[in-house]
mmCIF file of C-alpha atoms in Angstrom:
data_model
loop_
_atom_site.group_PDB
_atom_site.id
_atom_site.type_symbol
_atom_site.label_atom_id
_atom_site.label_comp_id
_atom_site.label_asym_id
_atom_site.label_seq_id
_atom_site.Cartn_x
_atom_site.Cartn_y
_atom_site.Cartn_z
ATOM 1 C CA UNK A 237 64.108 -73.301 79.306
ATOM 2 C CA UNK A 238 63.300 -75.005 82.594
ATOM 3 C CA UNK A 239 65.481 -77.781 83.964
ATOM 4 C CA UNK A 240 65.478 -80.152 86.907
ATOM 5 C CA UNK A 241 68.008 -82.692 88.157
ATOM 6 C CA UNK A 242 67.389 -86.086 89.712
ATOM 7 C CA UNK A 243 70.219 -87.987 91.372
ATOM 8 C CA UNK A 244 70.848 -91.548 90.187
ATOM 9 C CA UNK A 245 73.346 -94.202 91.296
ATOM 10 C CA UNK A 246 76.989 -94.489 90.210
ATOM 11 C CA UNK A 247 77.580 -90.731 89.934
ATOM 12 C CA UNK A 248 74.846 -90.289 87.349
ATOM 13 C CA UNK A 249 72.085 -87.691 87.211
ATOM 14 C CA UNK A 250 68.940 -87.340 85.167
ATOM 15 C CA UNK A 251 68.798 -83.837 83.692
ATOM 16 C CA UNK A 252 65.302 -82.938 82.422
ATOM 17 C CA UNK A 253 65.100 -79.847 80.199
ATOM 18 C CA UNK A 254 61.856 -78.355 78.825
ATOM 19 C CA UNK A 255 62.105 -76.471 75.528
ATOM 20 C CA UNK A 256 59.039 -74.485 74.521
ATOM 21 C CA UNK A 257 57.855 -71.217 73.002
ATOM 22 C CA UNK A 258 59.628 -69.463 70.148
ATOM 23 C CA UNK A 259 62.778 -71.564 70.491
ATOM 24 C CA UNK A 260 60.916 -74.831 69.905
ATOM 25 C CA UNK A 261 58.755 -73.369 67.116
ATOM 26 C CA UNK A 262 61.810 -71.996 65.298
ATOM 27 C CA UNK A 263 63.587 -75.352 65.674
ATOM 28 C CA UNK A 264 60.635 -77.083 63.978
ATOM 29 C CA UNK A 265 60.569 -74.472 61.209
ATOM 30 C CA UNK A 266 64.306 -74.925 60.604
ATOM 31 C CA UNK A 267 63.935 -78.708 60.557
ATOM 32 C CA UNK A 268 61.036 -78.483 58.080
ATOM 33 C CA UNK A 269 62.964 -76.149 55.751
ATOM 34 C CA UNK A 270 65.941 -78.528 55.711
ATOM 35 C CA UNK A 271 63.679 -81.471 54.889
ATOM 36 C CA UNK A 272 61.874 -79.486 52.175
ATOM 37 C CA UNK A 273 65.172 -78.431 50.620
ATOM 38 C CA UNK A 274 66.139 -82.076 50.067
ATOM 39 C CA UNK A 275 62.650 -83.218 49.051
ATOM 40 C CA UNK A 276 62.020 -84.507 45.522
ATOM 41 C CA UNK A 277 58.481 -84.379 44.063
ATOM 42 C CA UNK A 278 57.558 -85.047 40.429
ATOM 43 C CA UNK A 279 56.721 -81.840 38.585
ATOM 44 C CA UNK A 280 58.743 -79.602 40.920
ATOM 45 C CA UNK A 281 62.390 -78.566 40.985
ATOM 46 C CA UNK A 282 64.311 -79.724 44.049
ATOM 47 C CA UNK A 283 64.345 -76.968 46.663
ATOM 48 C CA UNK A 284 61.482 -75.087 44.944
ATOM 49 C CA UNK A 285 58.534 -77.109 46.240
ATOM 50 C CA UNK A 286 55.645 -75.040 47.702
ATOM 51 C CA UNK A 287 55.206 -75.379 51.451
ATOM 52 C CA UNK A 288 51.699 -76.799 51.192
ATOM 53 C CA UNK A 289 52.890 -79.550 48.839
ATOM 54 C CA UNK A 290 55.980 -80.250 50.938
ATOM 55 C CA UNK A 291 53.890 -80.735 54.094
ATOM 56 C CA UNK A 292 52.003 -83.556 52.388
ATOM 57 C CA UNK A 293 55.239 -85.431 51.708
ATOM 58 C CA UNK A 294 57.199 -84.783 54.892
ATOM 59 C CA UNK A 295 56.272 -86.778 57.987
ATOM 60 C CA UNK A 296 55.745 -84.610 61.038
ATOM 61 C CA UNK A 297 57.544 -87.134 63.257
ATOM 62 C CA UNK A 298 60.689 -86.745 61.133
ATOM 63 C CA UNK A 299 60.471 -82.969 61.503
ATOM 64 C CA UNK A 300 60.139 -83.370 65.263
ATOM 65 C CA UNK A 301 63.210 -85.611 65.481
ATOM 66 C CA UNK A 302 65.255 -83.153 63.413
ATOM 67 C CA UNK A 303 63.992 -80.277 65.570
ATOM 68 C CA UNK A 304 65.206 -82.116 68.677
ATOM 69 C CA UNK A 305 68.644 -82.374 67.083
ATOM 70 C CA UNK A 306 68.516 -78.601 66.510
ATOM 71 C CA UNK A 307 67.882 -77.736 70.173
ATOM 72 C CA UNK A 308 69.491 -80.638 72.059
ATOM 73 C CA UNK A 309 72.985 -79.144 72.395
ATOM 74 C CA UNK A 310 71.683 -75.743 73.485
ATOM 75 C CA UNK A 311 69.321 -77.394 75.973
ATOM 76 C CA UNK A 312 72.132 -79.513 77.408
ATOM 77 C CA UNK A 313 74.472 -76.535 77.849
ATOM 78 C CA UNK A 314 71.730 -74.477 79.525
ATOM 79 C CA UNK A 315 70.856 -77.360 81.852
ATOM 80 C CA UNK A 316 74.499 -77.896 82.792
ATOM 81 C CA UNK A 317 75.002 -74.196 83.537
ATOM 82 C CA UNK A 318 71.788 -73.780 85.520
ATOM 83 C CA UNK A 319 72.507 -76.804 87.709
ATOM 84 C CA UNK A 320 76.313 -76.465 88.008
ATOM 85 C CA UNK A 321 76.966 -79.930 86.628
ATOM 86 C CA UNK A 322 80.419 -81.258 85.719
ATOM 87 C CA UNK A 323 80.060 -83.934 83.062
ATOM 88 C CA UNK A 324 82.820 -86.503 82.568
ATOM 89 C CA UNK A 325 81.365 -88.128 79.436
ATOM 90 C CA UNK A 326 78.840 -87.499 76.680
ATOM 91 C CA UNK A 327 75.288 -87.934 78.008
ATOM 92 C CA UNK A 328 72.582 -90.269 76.756
ATOM 93 C CA UNK A 329 69.634 -88.367 75.229
ATOM 94 C CA UNK A 330 66.021 -89.494 75.516
ATOM 95 C CA UNK A 331 62.809 -87.717 74.461
ATOM 96 C CA UNK A 332 60.541 -87.667 77.499
ATOM 97 C CA UNK A 333 57.587 -85.905 75.812
ATOM 98 C CA UNK A 334 57.073 -84.029 72.552
ATOM 99 C CA UNK A 335 54.361 -81.910 70.929
ATOM 100 C CA UNK A 336 53.998 -78.922 68.623
ATOM 101 C CA UNK A 337 54.325 -76.564 71.585
ATOM 102 C CA UNK A 338 57.097 -78.124 73.662
ATOM 103 C CA UNK A 339 59.587 -80.936 74.057
ATOM 104 C CA UNK A 340 60.956 -82.458 77.244
ATOM 105 C CA UNK A 341 64.486 -83.803 76.839
ATOM 106 C CA UNK A 342 66.043 -86.172 79.339
ATOM 107 C CA UNK A 343 69.834 -86.366 79.511
ATOM 108 C CA UNK A 344 71.343 -89.191 81.557
ATOM 109 C CA UNK A 345 74.678 -87.658 82.550
ATOM 110 C CA UNK A 346 77.745 -89.104 84.226
ATOM 111 C CA UNK A 347 79.111 -86.381 86.476
ATOM 112 C CA UNK A 348 82.172 -85.792 88.606
ATOM 113 C CA UNK A 349 81.515 -87.836 91.756
ATOM 114 C CA UNK A 350 81.022 -86.241 95.127
ATOM 115 C CA UNK A 351 84.004 -86.858 97.397
ATOM 116 C CA UNK A 352 83.730 -87.227 101.166
ATOM 117 C CA UNK A 353 87.119 -86.565 102.727
ATOM 118 C CA UNK A 354 88.531 -88.456 105.654
ATOM 119 C CA UNK A 355 91.450 -87.242 107.755
ATOM 120 C CA UNK A 356 94.176 -85.653 105.638
ATOM 121 C CA UNK A 357 96.179 -83.731 108.251
ATOM 122 C CA UNK A 358 98.286 -84.780 111.249
ATOM 123 C CA UNK A 359 98.386 -88.448 110.267
ATOM 124 C CA UNK A 360 101.651 -89.007 112.116
ATOM 125 C CA UNK A 361 103.369 -90.840 109.257
ATOM 126 C CA UNK A 362 107.072 -91.055 110.102
ATOM 127 C CA UNK A 363 109.988 -91.375 107.721
ATOM 128 C CA UNK A 364 111.934 -94.617 108.047
ATOM 129 C CA UNK A 365 115.327 -94.336 109.724
ATOM 130 C CA UNK A 366 118.186 -94.372 107.220
ATOM 131 C CA UNK A 367 120.960 -96.889 107.929
ATOM 132 C CA UNK A 368 124.035 -97.413 105.751
ATOM 133 C CA UNK A 369 126.010 -100.632 106.196
ATOM 134 C CA UNK A 370 129.664 -101.349 105.414
ATOM 135 C CA UNK A 371 128.478 -103.885 102.836
ATOM 136 C CA UNK A 372 126.589 -101.187 100.940
ATOM 137 C CA UNK A 373 129.665 -98.944 100.960
ATOM 138 C CA UNK A 374 131.825 -101.824 99.691
ATOM 139 C CA UNK A 375 129.338 -102.562 96.891
ATOM 140 C CA UNK A 376 129.339 -98.908 95.835
ATOM 141 C CA UNK A 377 133.149 -98.832 95.840
ATOM 142 C CA UNK A 378 133.193 -101.990 93.719
ATOM 143 C CA UNK A 379 130.888 -100.324 91.201
ATOM 144 C CA UNK A 380 133.267 -97.353 91.060
ATOM 145 C CA UNK A 381 136.161 -99.718 90.379
ATOM 146 C CA UNK A 382 134.205 -101.368 87.570
ATOM 147 C CA UNK A 383 133.374 -97.968 86.078
ATOM 148 C CA UNK A 384 137.089 -97.077 86.007
ATOM 149 C CA UNK A 385 138.233 -100.394 84.550
ATOM 150 C CA UNK A 386 140.439 -100.218 81.434
ATOM 151 C CA UNK A 387 141.055 -102.524 78.484
ATOM 152 C CA UNK A 388 144.763 -103.320 78.126
ATOM 153 C CA UNK A 389 146.615 -105.469 75.606
ATOM 154 C CA UNK A 390 147.072 -109.050 76.669
ATOM 155 C CA UNK A 391 149.545 -111.725 75.624
ATOM 156 C CA UNK A 392 148.601 -115.373 75.282
ATOM 157 C CA UNK A 393 145.301 -116.945 74.369
ATOM 158 C CA UNK A 394 141.811 -115.473 74.102
ATOM 159 C CA UNK A 395 139.615 -116.296 77.102
ATOM 160 C CA UNK A 396 136.033 -115.753 78.126
ATOM 161 C CA UNK A 397 135.613 -112.126 79.255
ATOM 162 C CA UNK A 398 138.427 -110.819 77.027
ATOM 163 C CA UNK A 399 137.793 -108.344 74.226
ATOM 164 C CA UNK A 400 138.866 -109.465 70.764
ATOM 165 C CA UNK A 401 139.754 -107.026 67.966
ATOM 166 C CA UNK A 402 139.104 -108.980 64.772
ATOM 167 C CA UNK A 403 138.248 -109.053 61.091
ATOM 168 C CA UNK A 404 135.569 -111.459 59.951
ATOM 169 C CA UNK A 405 133.633 -112.355 56.831
ATOM 170 C CA UNK A 406 130.798 -114.853 56.533
ATOM 171 C CA UNK A 407 130.220 -117.226 53.609
ATOM 172 C CA UNK A 408 127.222 -119.335 52.668
ATOM 173 C CA UNK A 409 127.915 -121.968 49.983
ATOM 174 C CA UNK A 410 131.306 -120.263 49.421
ATOM 175 C CA UNK A 411 129.591 -116.934 48.645
ATOM 176 C CA UNK A 412 129.958 -113.936 50.992
ATOM 177 C CA UNK A 413 126.579 -112.866 52.364
ATOM 178 C CA UNK A 414 125.422 -109.312 52.998
ATOM 179 C CA UNK A 415 126.061 -107.910 56.475
ATOM 180 C CA UNK A 416 128.529 -110.643 57.367
ATOM 181 C CA UNK A 417 131.758 -108.644 57.138
ATOM 182 C CA UNK A 418 133.602 -106.239 59.467
ATOM 183 C CA UNK A 419 137.160 -105.062 60.126
ATOM 184 C CA UNK A 420 138.802 -104.173 63.447
ATOM 185 C CA UNK A 421 135.597 -105.131 65.218
ATOM 186 C CA UNK A 422 135.699 -105.190 69.042
ATOM 187 C CA UNK A 423 133.855 -108.156 70.536
ATOM 188 C CA UNK A 424 133.630 -109.099 74.212
ATOM 189 C CA UNK A 425 133.827 -112.876 74.399
ATOM 190 C CA UNK A 426 130.865 -114.263 76.322
ATOM 191 C CA UNK A 427 128.648 -111.242 75.694
ATOM 192 C CA UNK A 428 126.360 -113.207 73.366
ATOM 193 C CA UNK A 429 126.556 -110.414 70.810
ATOM 194 C CA UNK A 430 127.072 -112.861 67.925
ATOM 195 C CA UNK A 431 125.076 -115.949 66.949
ATOM 196 C CA UNK A 432 125.473 -118.987 69.228
ATOM 197 C CA UNK A 433 128.835 -120.709 68.879
ATOM 198 C CA UNK A 434 130.807 -117.858 67.306
ATOM 199 C CA UNK A 435 132.361 -116.500 70.480
ATOM 200 C CA UNK A 436 132.866 -119.948 72.002
ATOM 201 C CA UNK A 437 134.806 -121.134 68.944
ATOM 202 C CA UNK A 438 137.140 -118.123 69.141
ATOM 203 C CA UNK A 439 138.306 -119.051 72.649
ATOM 204 C CA UNK A 440 141.953 -120.173 72.581
ATOM 205 C CA UNK A 441 142.964 -118.077 69.569
ATOM 206 C CA UNK A 442 146.135 -115.958 69.724
ATOM 207 C CA UNK A 443 146.891 -112.532 68.263
ATOM 208 C CA UNK A 444 147.605 -112.786 64.526
ATOM 209 C CA UNK A 445 145.867 -116.154 64.194
ATOM 210 C CA UNK A 446 143.347 -116.873 61.425
ATOM 211 C CA UNK A 447 140.567 -119.401 61.876
ATOM 212 C CA UNK A 448 137.542 -120.698 59.951
ATOM 213 C CA UNK A 449 134.498 -120.998 62.176
ATOM 214 C CA UNK A 450 131.694 -123.245 60.985
ATOM 215 C CA UNK A 451 128.249 -122.378 62.343
ATOM 216 C CA UNK A 452 124.537 -122.809 61.723
ATOM 217 C CA UNK A 453 122.252 -119.772 61.961
ATOM 218 C CA UNK A 454 119.230 -120.145 64.274
ATOM 219 C CA UNK A 455 115.920 -121.056 62.632
ATOM 220 C CA UNK A 456 114.360 -117.856 64.020
ATOM 221 C CA UNK A 457 117.088 -115.533 62.667
ATOM 222 C CA UNK A 458 115.667 -112.255 61.340
ATOM 223 C CA UNK A 459 117.163 -112.615 57.820
ATOM 224 C CA UNK A 460 115.105 -115.164 55.878
ATOM 225 C CA UNK A 461 117.976 -116.278 53.617
ATOM 226 C CA UNK A 462 120.108 -117.167 56.655
ATOM 227 C CA UNK A 463 117.512 -118.977 58.789
ATOM 228 C CA UNK A 464 118.960 -122.392 59.625
ATOM 229 C CA UNK A 465 121.781 -121.881 57.091
ATOM 230 C CA UNK A 466 125.218 -123.532 57.432
ATOM 231 C CA UNK A 467 127.925 -120.867 57.086
ATOM 232 C CA UNK A 468 131.655 -120.343 57.521
ATOM 233 C CA UNK A 469 133.157 -117.238 59.111
ATOM 234 C CA UNK A 470 136.763 -116.482 58.167
ATOM 235 C CA UNK A 471 138.228 -114.783 61.224
ATOM 236 C CA UNK A 472 141.535 -112.979 61.819
ATOM 237 C CA UNK A 473 142.327 -112.012 65.428
ATOM 238 C CA UNK A 474 144.442 -108.837 65.636
ATOM 239 C CA UNK A 475 144.525 -108.047 69.359
ATOM 240 C CA UNK A 476 143.421 -109.433 72.698
ATOM 241 C CA UNK A 477 142.457 -107.022 75.458
ATOM 242 C CA UNK A 478 141.611 -107.825 79.040
ATOM 243 C CA UNK A 479 139.611 -105.726 81.460
ATOM 244 C CA UNK A 480 141.767 -104.490 84.334
ATOM 245 C CA UNK A 481 140.044 -103.125 87.425
ATOM 246 C CA UNK A 482 142.095 -100.608 89.477
ATOM 247 C CA UNK A 483 143.162 -101.427 93.027
ATOM 248 C CA UNK A 484 141.229 -99.837 95.853
ATOM 249 C CA UNK A 485 143.790 -97.423 97.352
ATOM 250 C CA UNK A 486 144.597 -93.732 97.767
ATOM 251 C CA UNK A 487 145.706 -93.425 94.121
ATOM 252 C CA UNK A 488 142.337 -94.733 92.969
ATOM 253 C CA UNK A 489 140.548 -92.288 95.298
ATOM 254 C CA UNK A 490 142.379 -89.403 93.583
ATOM 255 C CA UNK A 491 141.568 -90.771 90.113
ATOM 256 C CA UNK A 492 137.859 -90.827 90.927
ATOM 257 C CA UNK A 493 138.125 -87.017 91.052
ATOM 258 C CA UNK A 494 135.482 -86.141 93.622
ATOM 259 C CA UNK A 495 135.567 -82.798 95.410
ATOM 260 C CA UNK A 496 137.409 -82.987 98.730
ATOM 261 C CA UNK A 497 138.484 -86.620 98.185
ATOM 262 C CA UNK A 498 142.241 -87.215 98.535
ATOM 263 C CA UNK A 499 142.482 -90.581 100.285
ATOM 264 C CA UNK A 500 140.630 -93.886 100.315
ATOM 265 C CA UNK A 501 139.071 -92.974 103.663
ATOM 266 C CA UNK A 502 137.830 -89.711 102.127
ATOM 267 C CA UNK A 503 136.297 -91.700 99.280
ATOM 268 C CA UNK A 504 134.562 -94.096 101.660
ATOM 269 C CA UNK A 505 133.055 -91.175 103.571
ATOM 270 C CA UNK A 506 131.972 -89.544 100.301
ATOM 271 C CA UNK A 507 130.312 -92.777 99.217
ATOM 272 C CA UNK A 508 128.596 -93.117 102.599
ATOM 273 C CA UNK A 509 127.217 -89.559 102.331
ATOM 274 C CA UNK A 510 125.989 -90.247 98.795
ATOM 275 C CA UNK A 511 124.172 -93.387 99.927
ATOM 276 C CA UNK A 512 122.667 -91.540 102.906
ATOM 277 C CA UNK A 513 121.401 -88.766 100.624
ATOM 278 C CA UNK A 514 119.896 -91.271 98.198
ATOM 279 C CA UNK A 515 118.250 -93.257 100.982
ATOM 280 C CA UNK A 516 116.906 -90.085 102.607
ATOM 281 C CA UNK A 517 115.228 -89.160 99.320
ATOM 282 C CA UNK A 518 113.826 -92.676 98.950
ATOM 283 C CA UNK A 519 112.555 -92.644 102.542
ATOM 284 C CA UNK A 520 110.876 -89.274 102.022
ATOM 285 C CA UNK A 521 109.214 -90.473 98.806
ATOM 286 C CA UNK A 522 108.000 -93.573 100.629
ATOM 287 C CA UNK A 523 106.642 -91.420 103.481
ATOM 288 C CA UNK A 524 104.802 -89.192 100.995
ATOM 289 C CA UNK A 525 103.364 -92.236 99.216
ATOM 290 C CA UNK A 526 102.164 -93.639 102.550
ATOM 291 C CA UNK A 527 100.532 -90.320 103.407
ATOM 292 C CA UNK A 528 98.724 -90.123 100.073
ATOM 293 C CA UNK A 529 97.620 -93.743 100.344
ATOM 294 C CA UNK A 530 96.096 -93.097 103.778
ATOM 295 C CA UNK A 531 94.420 -89.878 102.617
ATOM 296 C CA UNK A 532 92.939 -91.515 99.519
ATOM 297 C CA UNK A 533 91.852 -94.669 101.369
ATOM 298 C CA UNK A 534 90.132 -92.554 104.027
ATOM 299 C CA UNK A 535 88.085 -90.696 101.407
ATOM 300 C CA UNK A 536 84.866 -91.983 99.860
ATOM 301 C CA UNK A 537 83.881 -91.503 96.225
ATOM 302 C CA UNK A 538 81.611 -93.400 93.853
ATOM 303 C CA UNK A 539 83.902 -93.287 90.822
ATOM 304 C CA UNK A 540 82.077 -93.884 87.526
ATOM 305 C CA UNK A 541 83.511 -96.589 85.296
ATOM 306 C CA UNK A 542 83.832 -94.169 82.374
ATOM 307 C CA UNK A 543 86.412 -92.085 84.281
ATOM 308 C CA UNK A 544 88.506 -95.192 84.927
ATOM 309 C CA UNK A 545 88.221 -96.217 81.273
ATOM 310 C CA UNK A 546 89.317 -92.756 80.127
ATOM 311 C CA UNK A 547 92.333 -92.799 82.453
ATOM 312 C CA UNK A 548 93.223 -96.348 81.381
ATOM 313 C CA UNK A 549 93.218 -95.230 77.754
ATOM 314 C CA UNK A 550 95.389 -92.212 78.630
ATOM 315 C CA UNK A 551 97.934 -94.408 80.433
ATOM 316 C CA UNK A 552 97.894 -96.829 77.491
ATOM 317 C CA UNK A 553 98.576 -94.055 74.967
ATOM 318 C CA UNK A 554 101.346 -92.619 77.172
ATOM 319 C CA UNK A 555 103.004 -96.036 77.352
ATOM 320 C CA UNK A 556 102.681 -96.501 73.599
ATOM 321 C CA UNK A 557 104.280 -93.107 72.934
ATOM 322 C CA UNK A 558 107.207 -93.792 75.309
ATOM 323 C CA UNK A 559 107.889 -97.217 73.782
ATOM 324 C CA UNK A 560 107.775 -95.915 70.214
ATOM 325 C CA UNK A 561 110.059 -92.993 71.144
ATOM 326 C CA UNK A 562 112.644 -95.654 72.044
ATOM 327 C CA UNK A 563 112.414 -96.979 68.495
ATOM 328 C CA UNK A 564 110.464 -100.120 69.430
ATOM 329 C CA UNK A 565 107.283 -100.881 67.431
ATOM 330 C CA UNK A 566 104.440 -101.123 69.942
ATOM 331 C CA UNK A 567 103.098 -104.359 68.441
ATOM 332 C CA UNK A 568 106.525 -105.902 68.995
ATOM 333 C CA UNK A 569 106.580 -104.639 72.589
ATOM 334 C CA UNK A 570 103.197 -106.251 73.291
ATOM 335 C CA UNK A 571 104.488 -109.562 71.911
ATOM 336 C CA UNK A 572 107.579 -109.287 74.138
ATOM 337 C CA UNK A 573 105.376 -108.903 77.228
ATOM 338 C CA UNK A 574 103.438 -112.036 76.294
ATOM 339 C CA UNK A 575 100.139 -110.140 76.546
ATOM 340 C CA UNK A 576 97.553 -108.839 74.133
ATOM 341 C CA UNK A 577 96.163 -105.297 74.112
ATOM 342 C CA UNK A 578 93.197 -106.249 76.310
ATOM 343 C CA UNK A 579 95.380 -107.857 78.992
ATOM 344 C CA UNK A 580 97.728 -104.868 78.967
ATOM 345 C CA UNK A 581 94.840 -102.454 79.514
ATOM 346 C CA UNK A 582 93.445 -104.661 82.292
ATOM 347 C CA UNK A 583 96.790 -104.353 84.096
ATOM 348 C CA UNK A 584 96.751 -100.573 83.648
ATOM 349 C CA UNK A 585 93.204 -100.330 84.978
ATOM 350 C CA UNK A 586 94.229 -100.690 88.642
ATOM 351 C CA UNK A 587 96.711 -97.819 88.328
ATOM 352 C CA UNK A 588 94.092 -95.806 86.459
ATOM 353 C CA UNK A 589 91.555 -96.181 89.277
ATOM 354 C CA UNK A 590 94.146 -95.059 91.849
ATOM 355 C CA UNK A 591 95.115 -92.025 89.761
ATOM 356 C CA UNK A 592 91.503 -90.965 89.230
ATOM 357 C CA UNK A 593 90.642 -91.195 92.930
ATOM 358 C CA UNK A 594 93.858 -89.387 93.911
ATOM 359 C CA UNK A 595 93.017 -86.437 91.647
ATOM 360 C CA UNK A 596 89.425 -86.311 92.890
ATOM 361 C CA UNK A 597 90.570 -86.311 96.518
ATOM 362 C CA UNK A 598 93.206 -83.620 95.941
ATOM 363 C CA UNK A 599 90.657 -81.526 94.047
ATOM 364 C CA UNK A 600 88.263 -81.794 97.000
ATOM 365 C CA UNK A 601 91.045 -80.805 99.413
ATOM 366 C CA UNK A 602 91.810 -77.777 97.238
ATOM 367 C CA UNK A 603 88.131 -76.804 97.378
ATOM 368 C CA UNK A 604 87.931 -77.360 101.148
ATOM 369 C CA UNK A 605 91.087 -75.352 101.812
ATOM 370 C CA UNK A 606 90.045 -72.652 99.300
ATOM 371 C CA UNK A 607 93.303 -72.943 97.386
ATOM 372 C CA UNK A 608 93.460 -70.379 94.598
ATOM 373 C CA UNK A 609 95.697 -70.089 91.557
ATOM 374 C CA UNK A 610 96.690 -66.575 90.526
ATOM 375 C CA UNK A 611 97.128 -65.267 86.982
ATOM 376 C CA UNK A 612 100.803 -64.723 87.787
ATOM 377 C CA UNK A 613 101.206 -68.385 88.737
ATOM 378 C CA UNK A 614 99.571 -69.440 85.469
ATOM 379 C CA UNK A 615 101.881 -67.129 83.498
ATOM 380 C CA UNK A 616 104.947 -68.533 85.279
ATOM 381 C CA UNK A 617 103.787 -72.089 84.573
ATOM 382 C CA UNK A 618 103.425 -71.301 80.877
ATOM 383 C CA UNK A 619 107.007 -69.994 80.917
ATOM 384 C CA UNK A 620 108.228 -73.230 82.518
ATOM 385 C CA UNK A 621 106.289 -75.342 80.018
ATOM 386 C CA UNK A 622 107.765 -73.307 77.169
ATOM 387 C CA UNK A 623 111.278 -74.108 78.391
ATOM 388 C CA UNK A 624 110.497 -77.757 79.094
ATOM 389 C CA UNK A 625 109.007 -78.419 75.651
ATOM 390 C CA UNK A 626 111.404 -76.053 73.843
ATOM 391 C CA UNK A 627 108.443 -74.271 72.258
ATOM 392 C CA UNK A 628 107.495 -70.646 71.742
ATOM 393 C CA UNK A 629 105.329 -69.273 74.545
ATOM 394 C CA UNK A 630 102.364 -68.592 72.261
ATOM 395 C CA UNK A 631 102.576 -72.125 70.851
ATOM 396 C CA UNK A 632 102.326 -73.540 74.374
ATOM 397 C CA UNK A 633 99.350 -71.313 75.179
ATOM 398 C CA UNK A 634 97.608 -72.500 72.022
ATOM 399 C CA UNK A 635 98.339 -76.164 72.754
ATOM 400 C CA UNK A 636 97.435 -76.160 76.473
ATOM 401 C CA UNK A 637 94.249 -74.509 77.705
ATOM 402 C CA UNK A 638 94.726 -72.177 80.668
ATOM 403 C CA UNK A 639 91.981 -74.002 82.601
ATOM 404 C CA UNK A 640 94.055 -77.189 82.410
ATOM 405 C CA UNK A 641 97.097 -75.291 83.671
ATOM 406 C CA UNK A 642 95.071 -73.845 86.558
ATOM 407 C CA UNK A 643 93.718 -77.279 87.439
ATOM 408 C CA UNK A 644 97.187 -78.850 87.465
ATOM 409 C CA UNK A 645 98.543 -76.047 89.658
ATOM 410 C CA UNK A 646 95.602 -76.388 92.043
ATOM 411 C CA UNK A 647 96.160 -80.151 92.352
ATOM 412 C CA UNK A 648 99.863 -79.514 92.941
ATOM 413 C CA UNK A 649 99.050 -77.038 95.721
ATOM 414 C CA UNK A 650 96.747 -79.557 97.380
ATOM 415 C CA UNK A 651 99.465 -82.204 97.120
ATOM 416 C CA UNK A 652 101.995 -79.863 98.758
ATOM 417 C CA UNK A 653 99.525 -78.949 101.494
ATOM 418 C CA UNK A 654 98.969 -82.618 102.357
ATOM 419 C CA UNK A 655 102.725 -83.229 102.565
ATOM 420 C CA UNK A 656 103.328 -80.156 104.713
ATOM 421 C CA UNK A 657 100.404 -80.991 107.028
ATOM 422 C CA UNK A 658 101.821 -84.364 107.946
#
């Protein structure tokens, strides 16, 4: 088989493959036999029709088309191998010329785009200076106080922000309804955990008090029988608890139980160091992002639309899986965002284009720098994947092709090289 390649626009090529000789003749013979096997002619049993008779009933053009189907895949593979092509989507097949002795097949292929790198070393991107203010330390200390707050019994009347320990039972038309009863239930007043009006009408109650609370369920309530229904909740308040936040002093510093912290001043210094560490990490991530942005923007690549569409679909499926793992039906999530599936994918498309170009650029850097991945590195990565997914090693090897592992490691090496070179 002979093949030639012609460059087209938008990272497409025209691959022309000539199939002739025994291969093409055998393909036609196979196609004819298949057609003859399914042929029905009066006076003959199906599959037992003489060749001479079958030829009169089978159109040669149909045999030719079937023969093309027989050789097309083999011709494509040979053309790809001979011309070192990397396809990113299924090609479009056209018959350029066809006869009894040969066929010329034209494949319009979308290939991995050629990347022209810009500067990717010594960019001089600096990390932002980390500054921690007294206000930030105070805010962090306040969060610690809130985390160590306790609920303690309270005398007097129930107020907004208190926690009520109560029994309740709901009635519609003097009949208790399903799901409307609980005992020793803890409810923070003002949290909005119950239907509108319930918590507000409990305000002012005292421990031991019983009260009937008349309410109307919202029209959009999830239980059909209760939508817009007038109900009565019989409530008994057992206890009132208020949230007490500890004072900021040396005793509190000890209670926080951080290594080396014995006084309030120790705690403040510990908090400052924690904030510095967090901000240093954020600043470094921002520096790395700025580096990658400059490297990618400096590179040139004619990215085919199909690659962006494929990445958009991958991001969409990843999002869907994450949402559903949280127990939220994806259709419900889409409704919550106020978008439809098309709008959601349009929003993901920008990220998809950035991700595709980033990988292409890093792949080109790996090629330029001759970054190799050893068999030992692949084996170690499989071990890490086995631990991460809690799967047997052989299961991981079956699920993830070693070429994909090598590619990911190569991209990672290129990423590390870019960071270290700036």
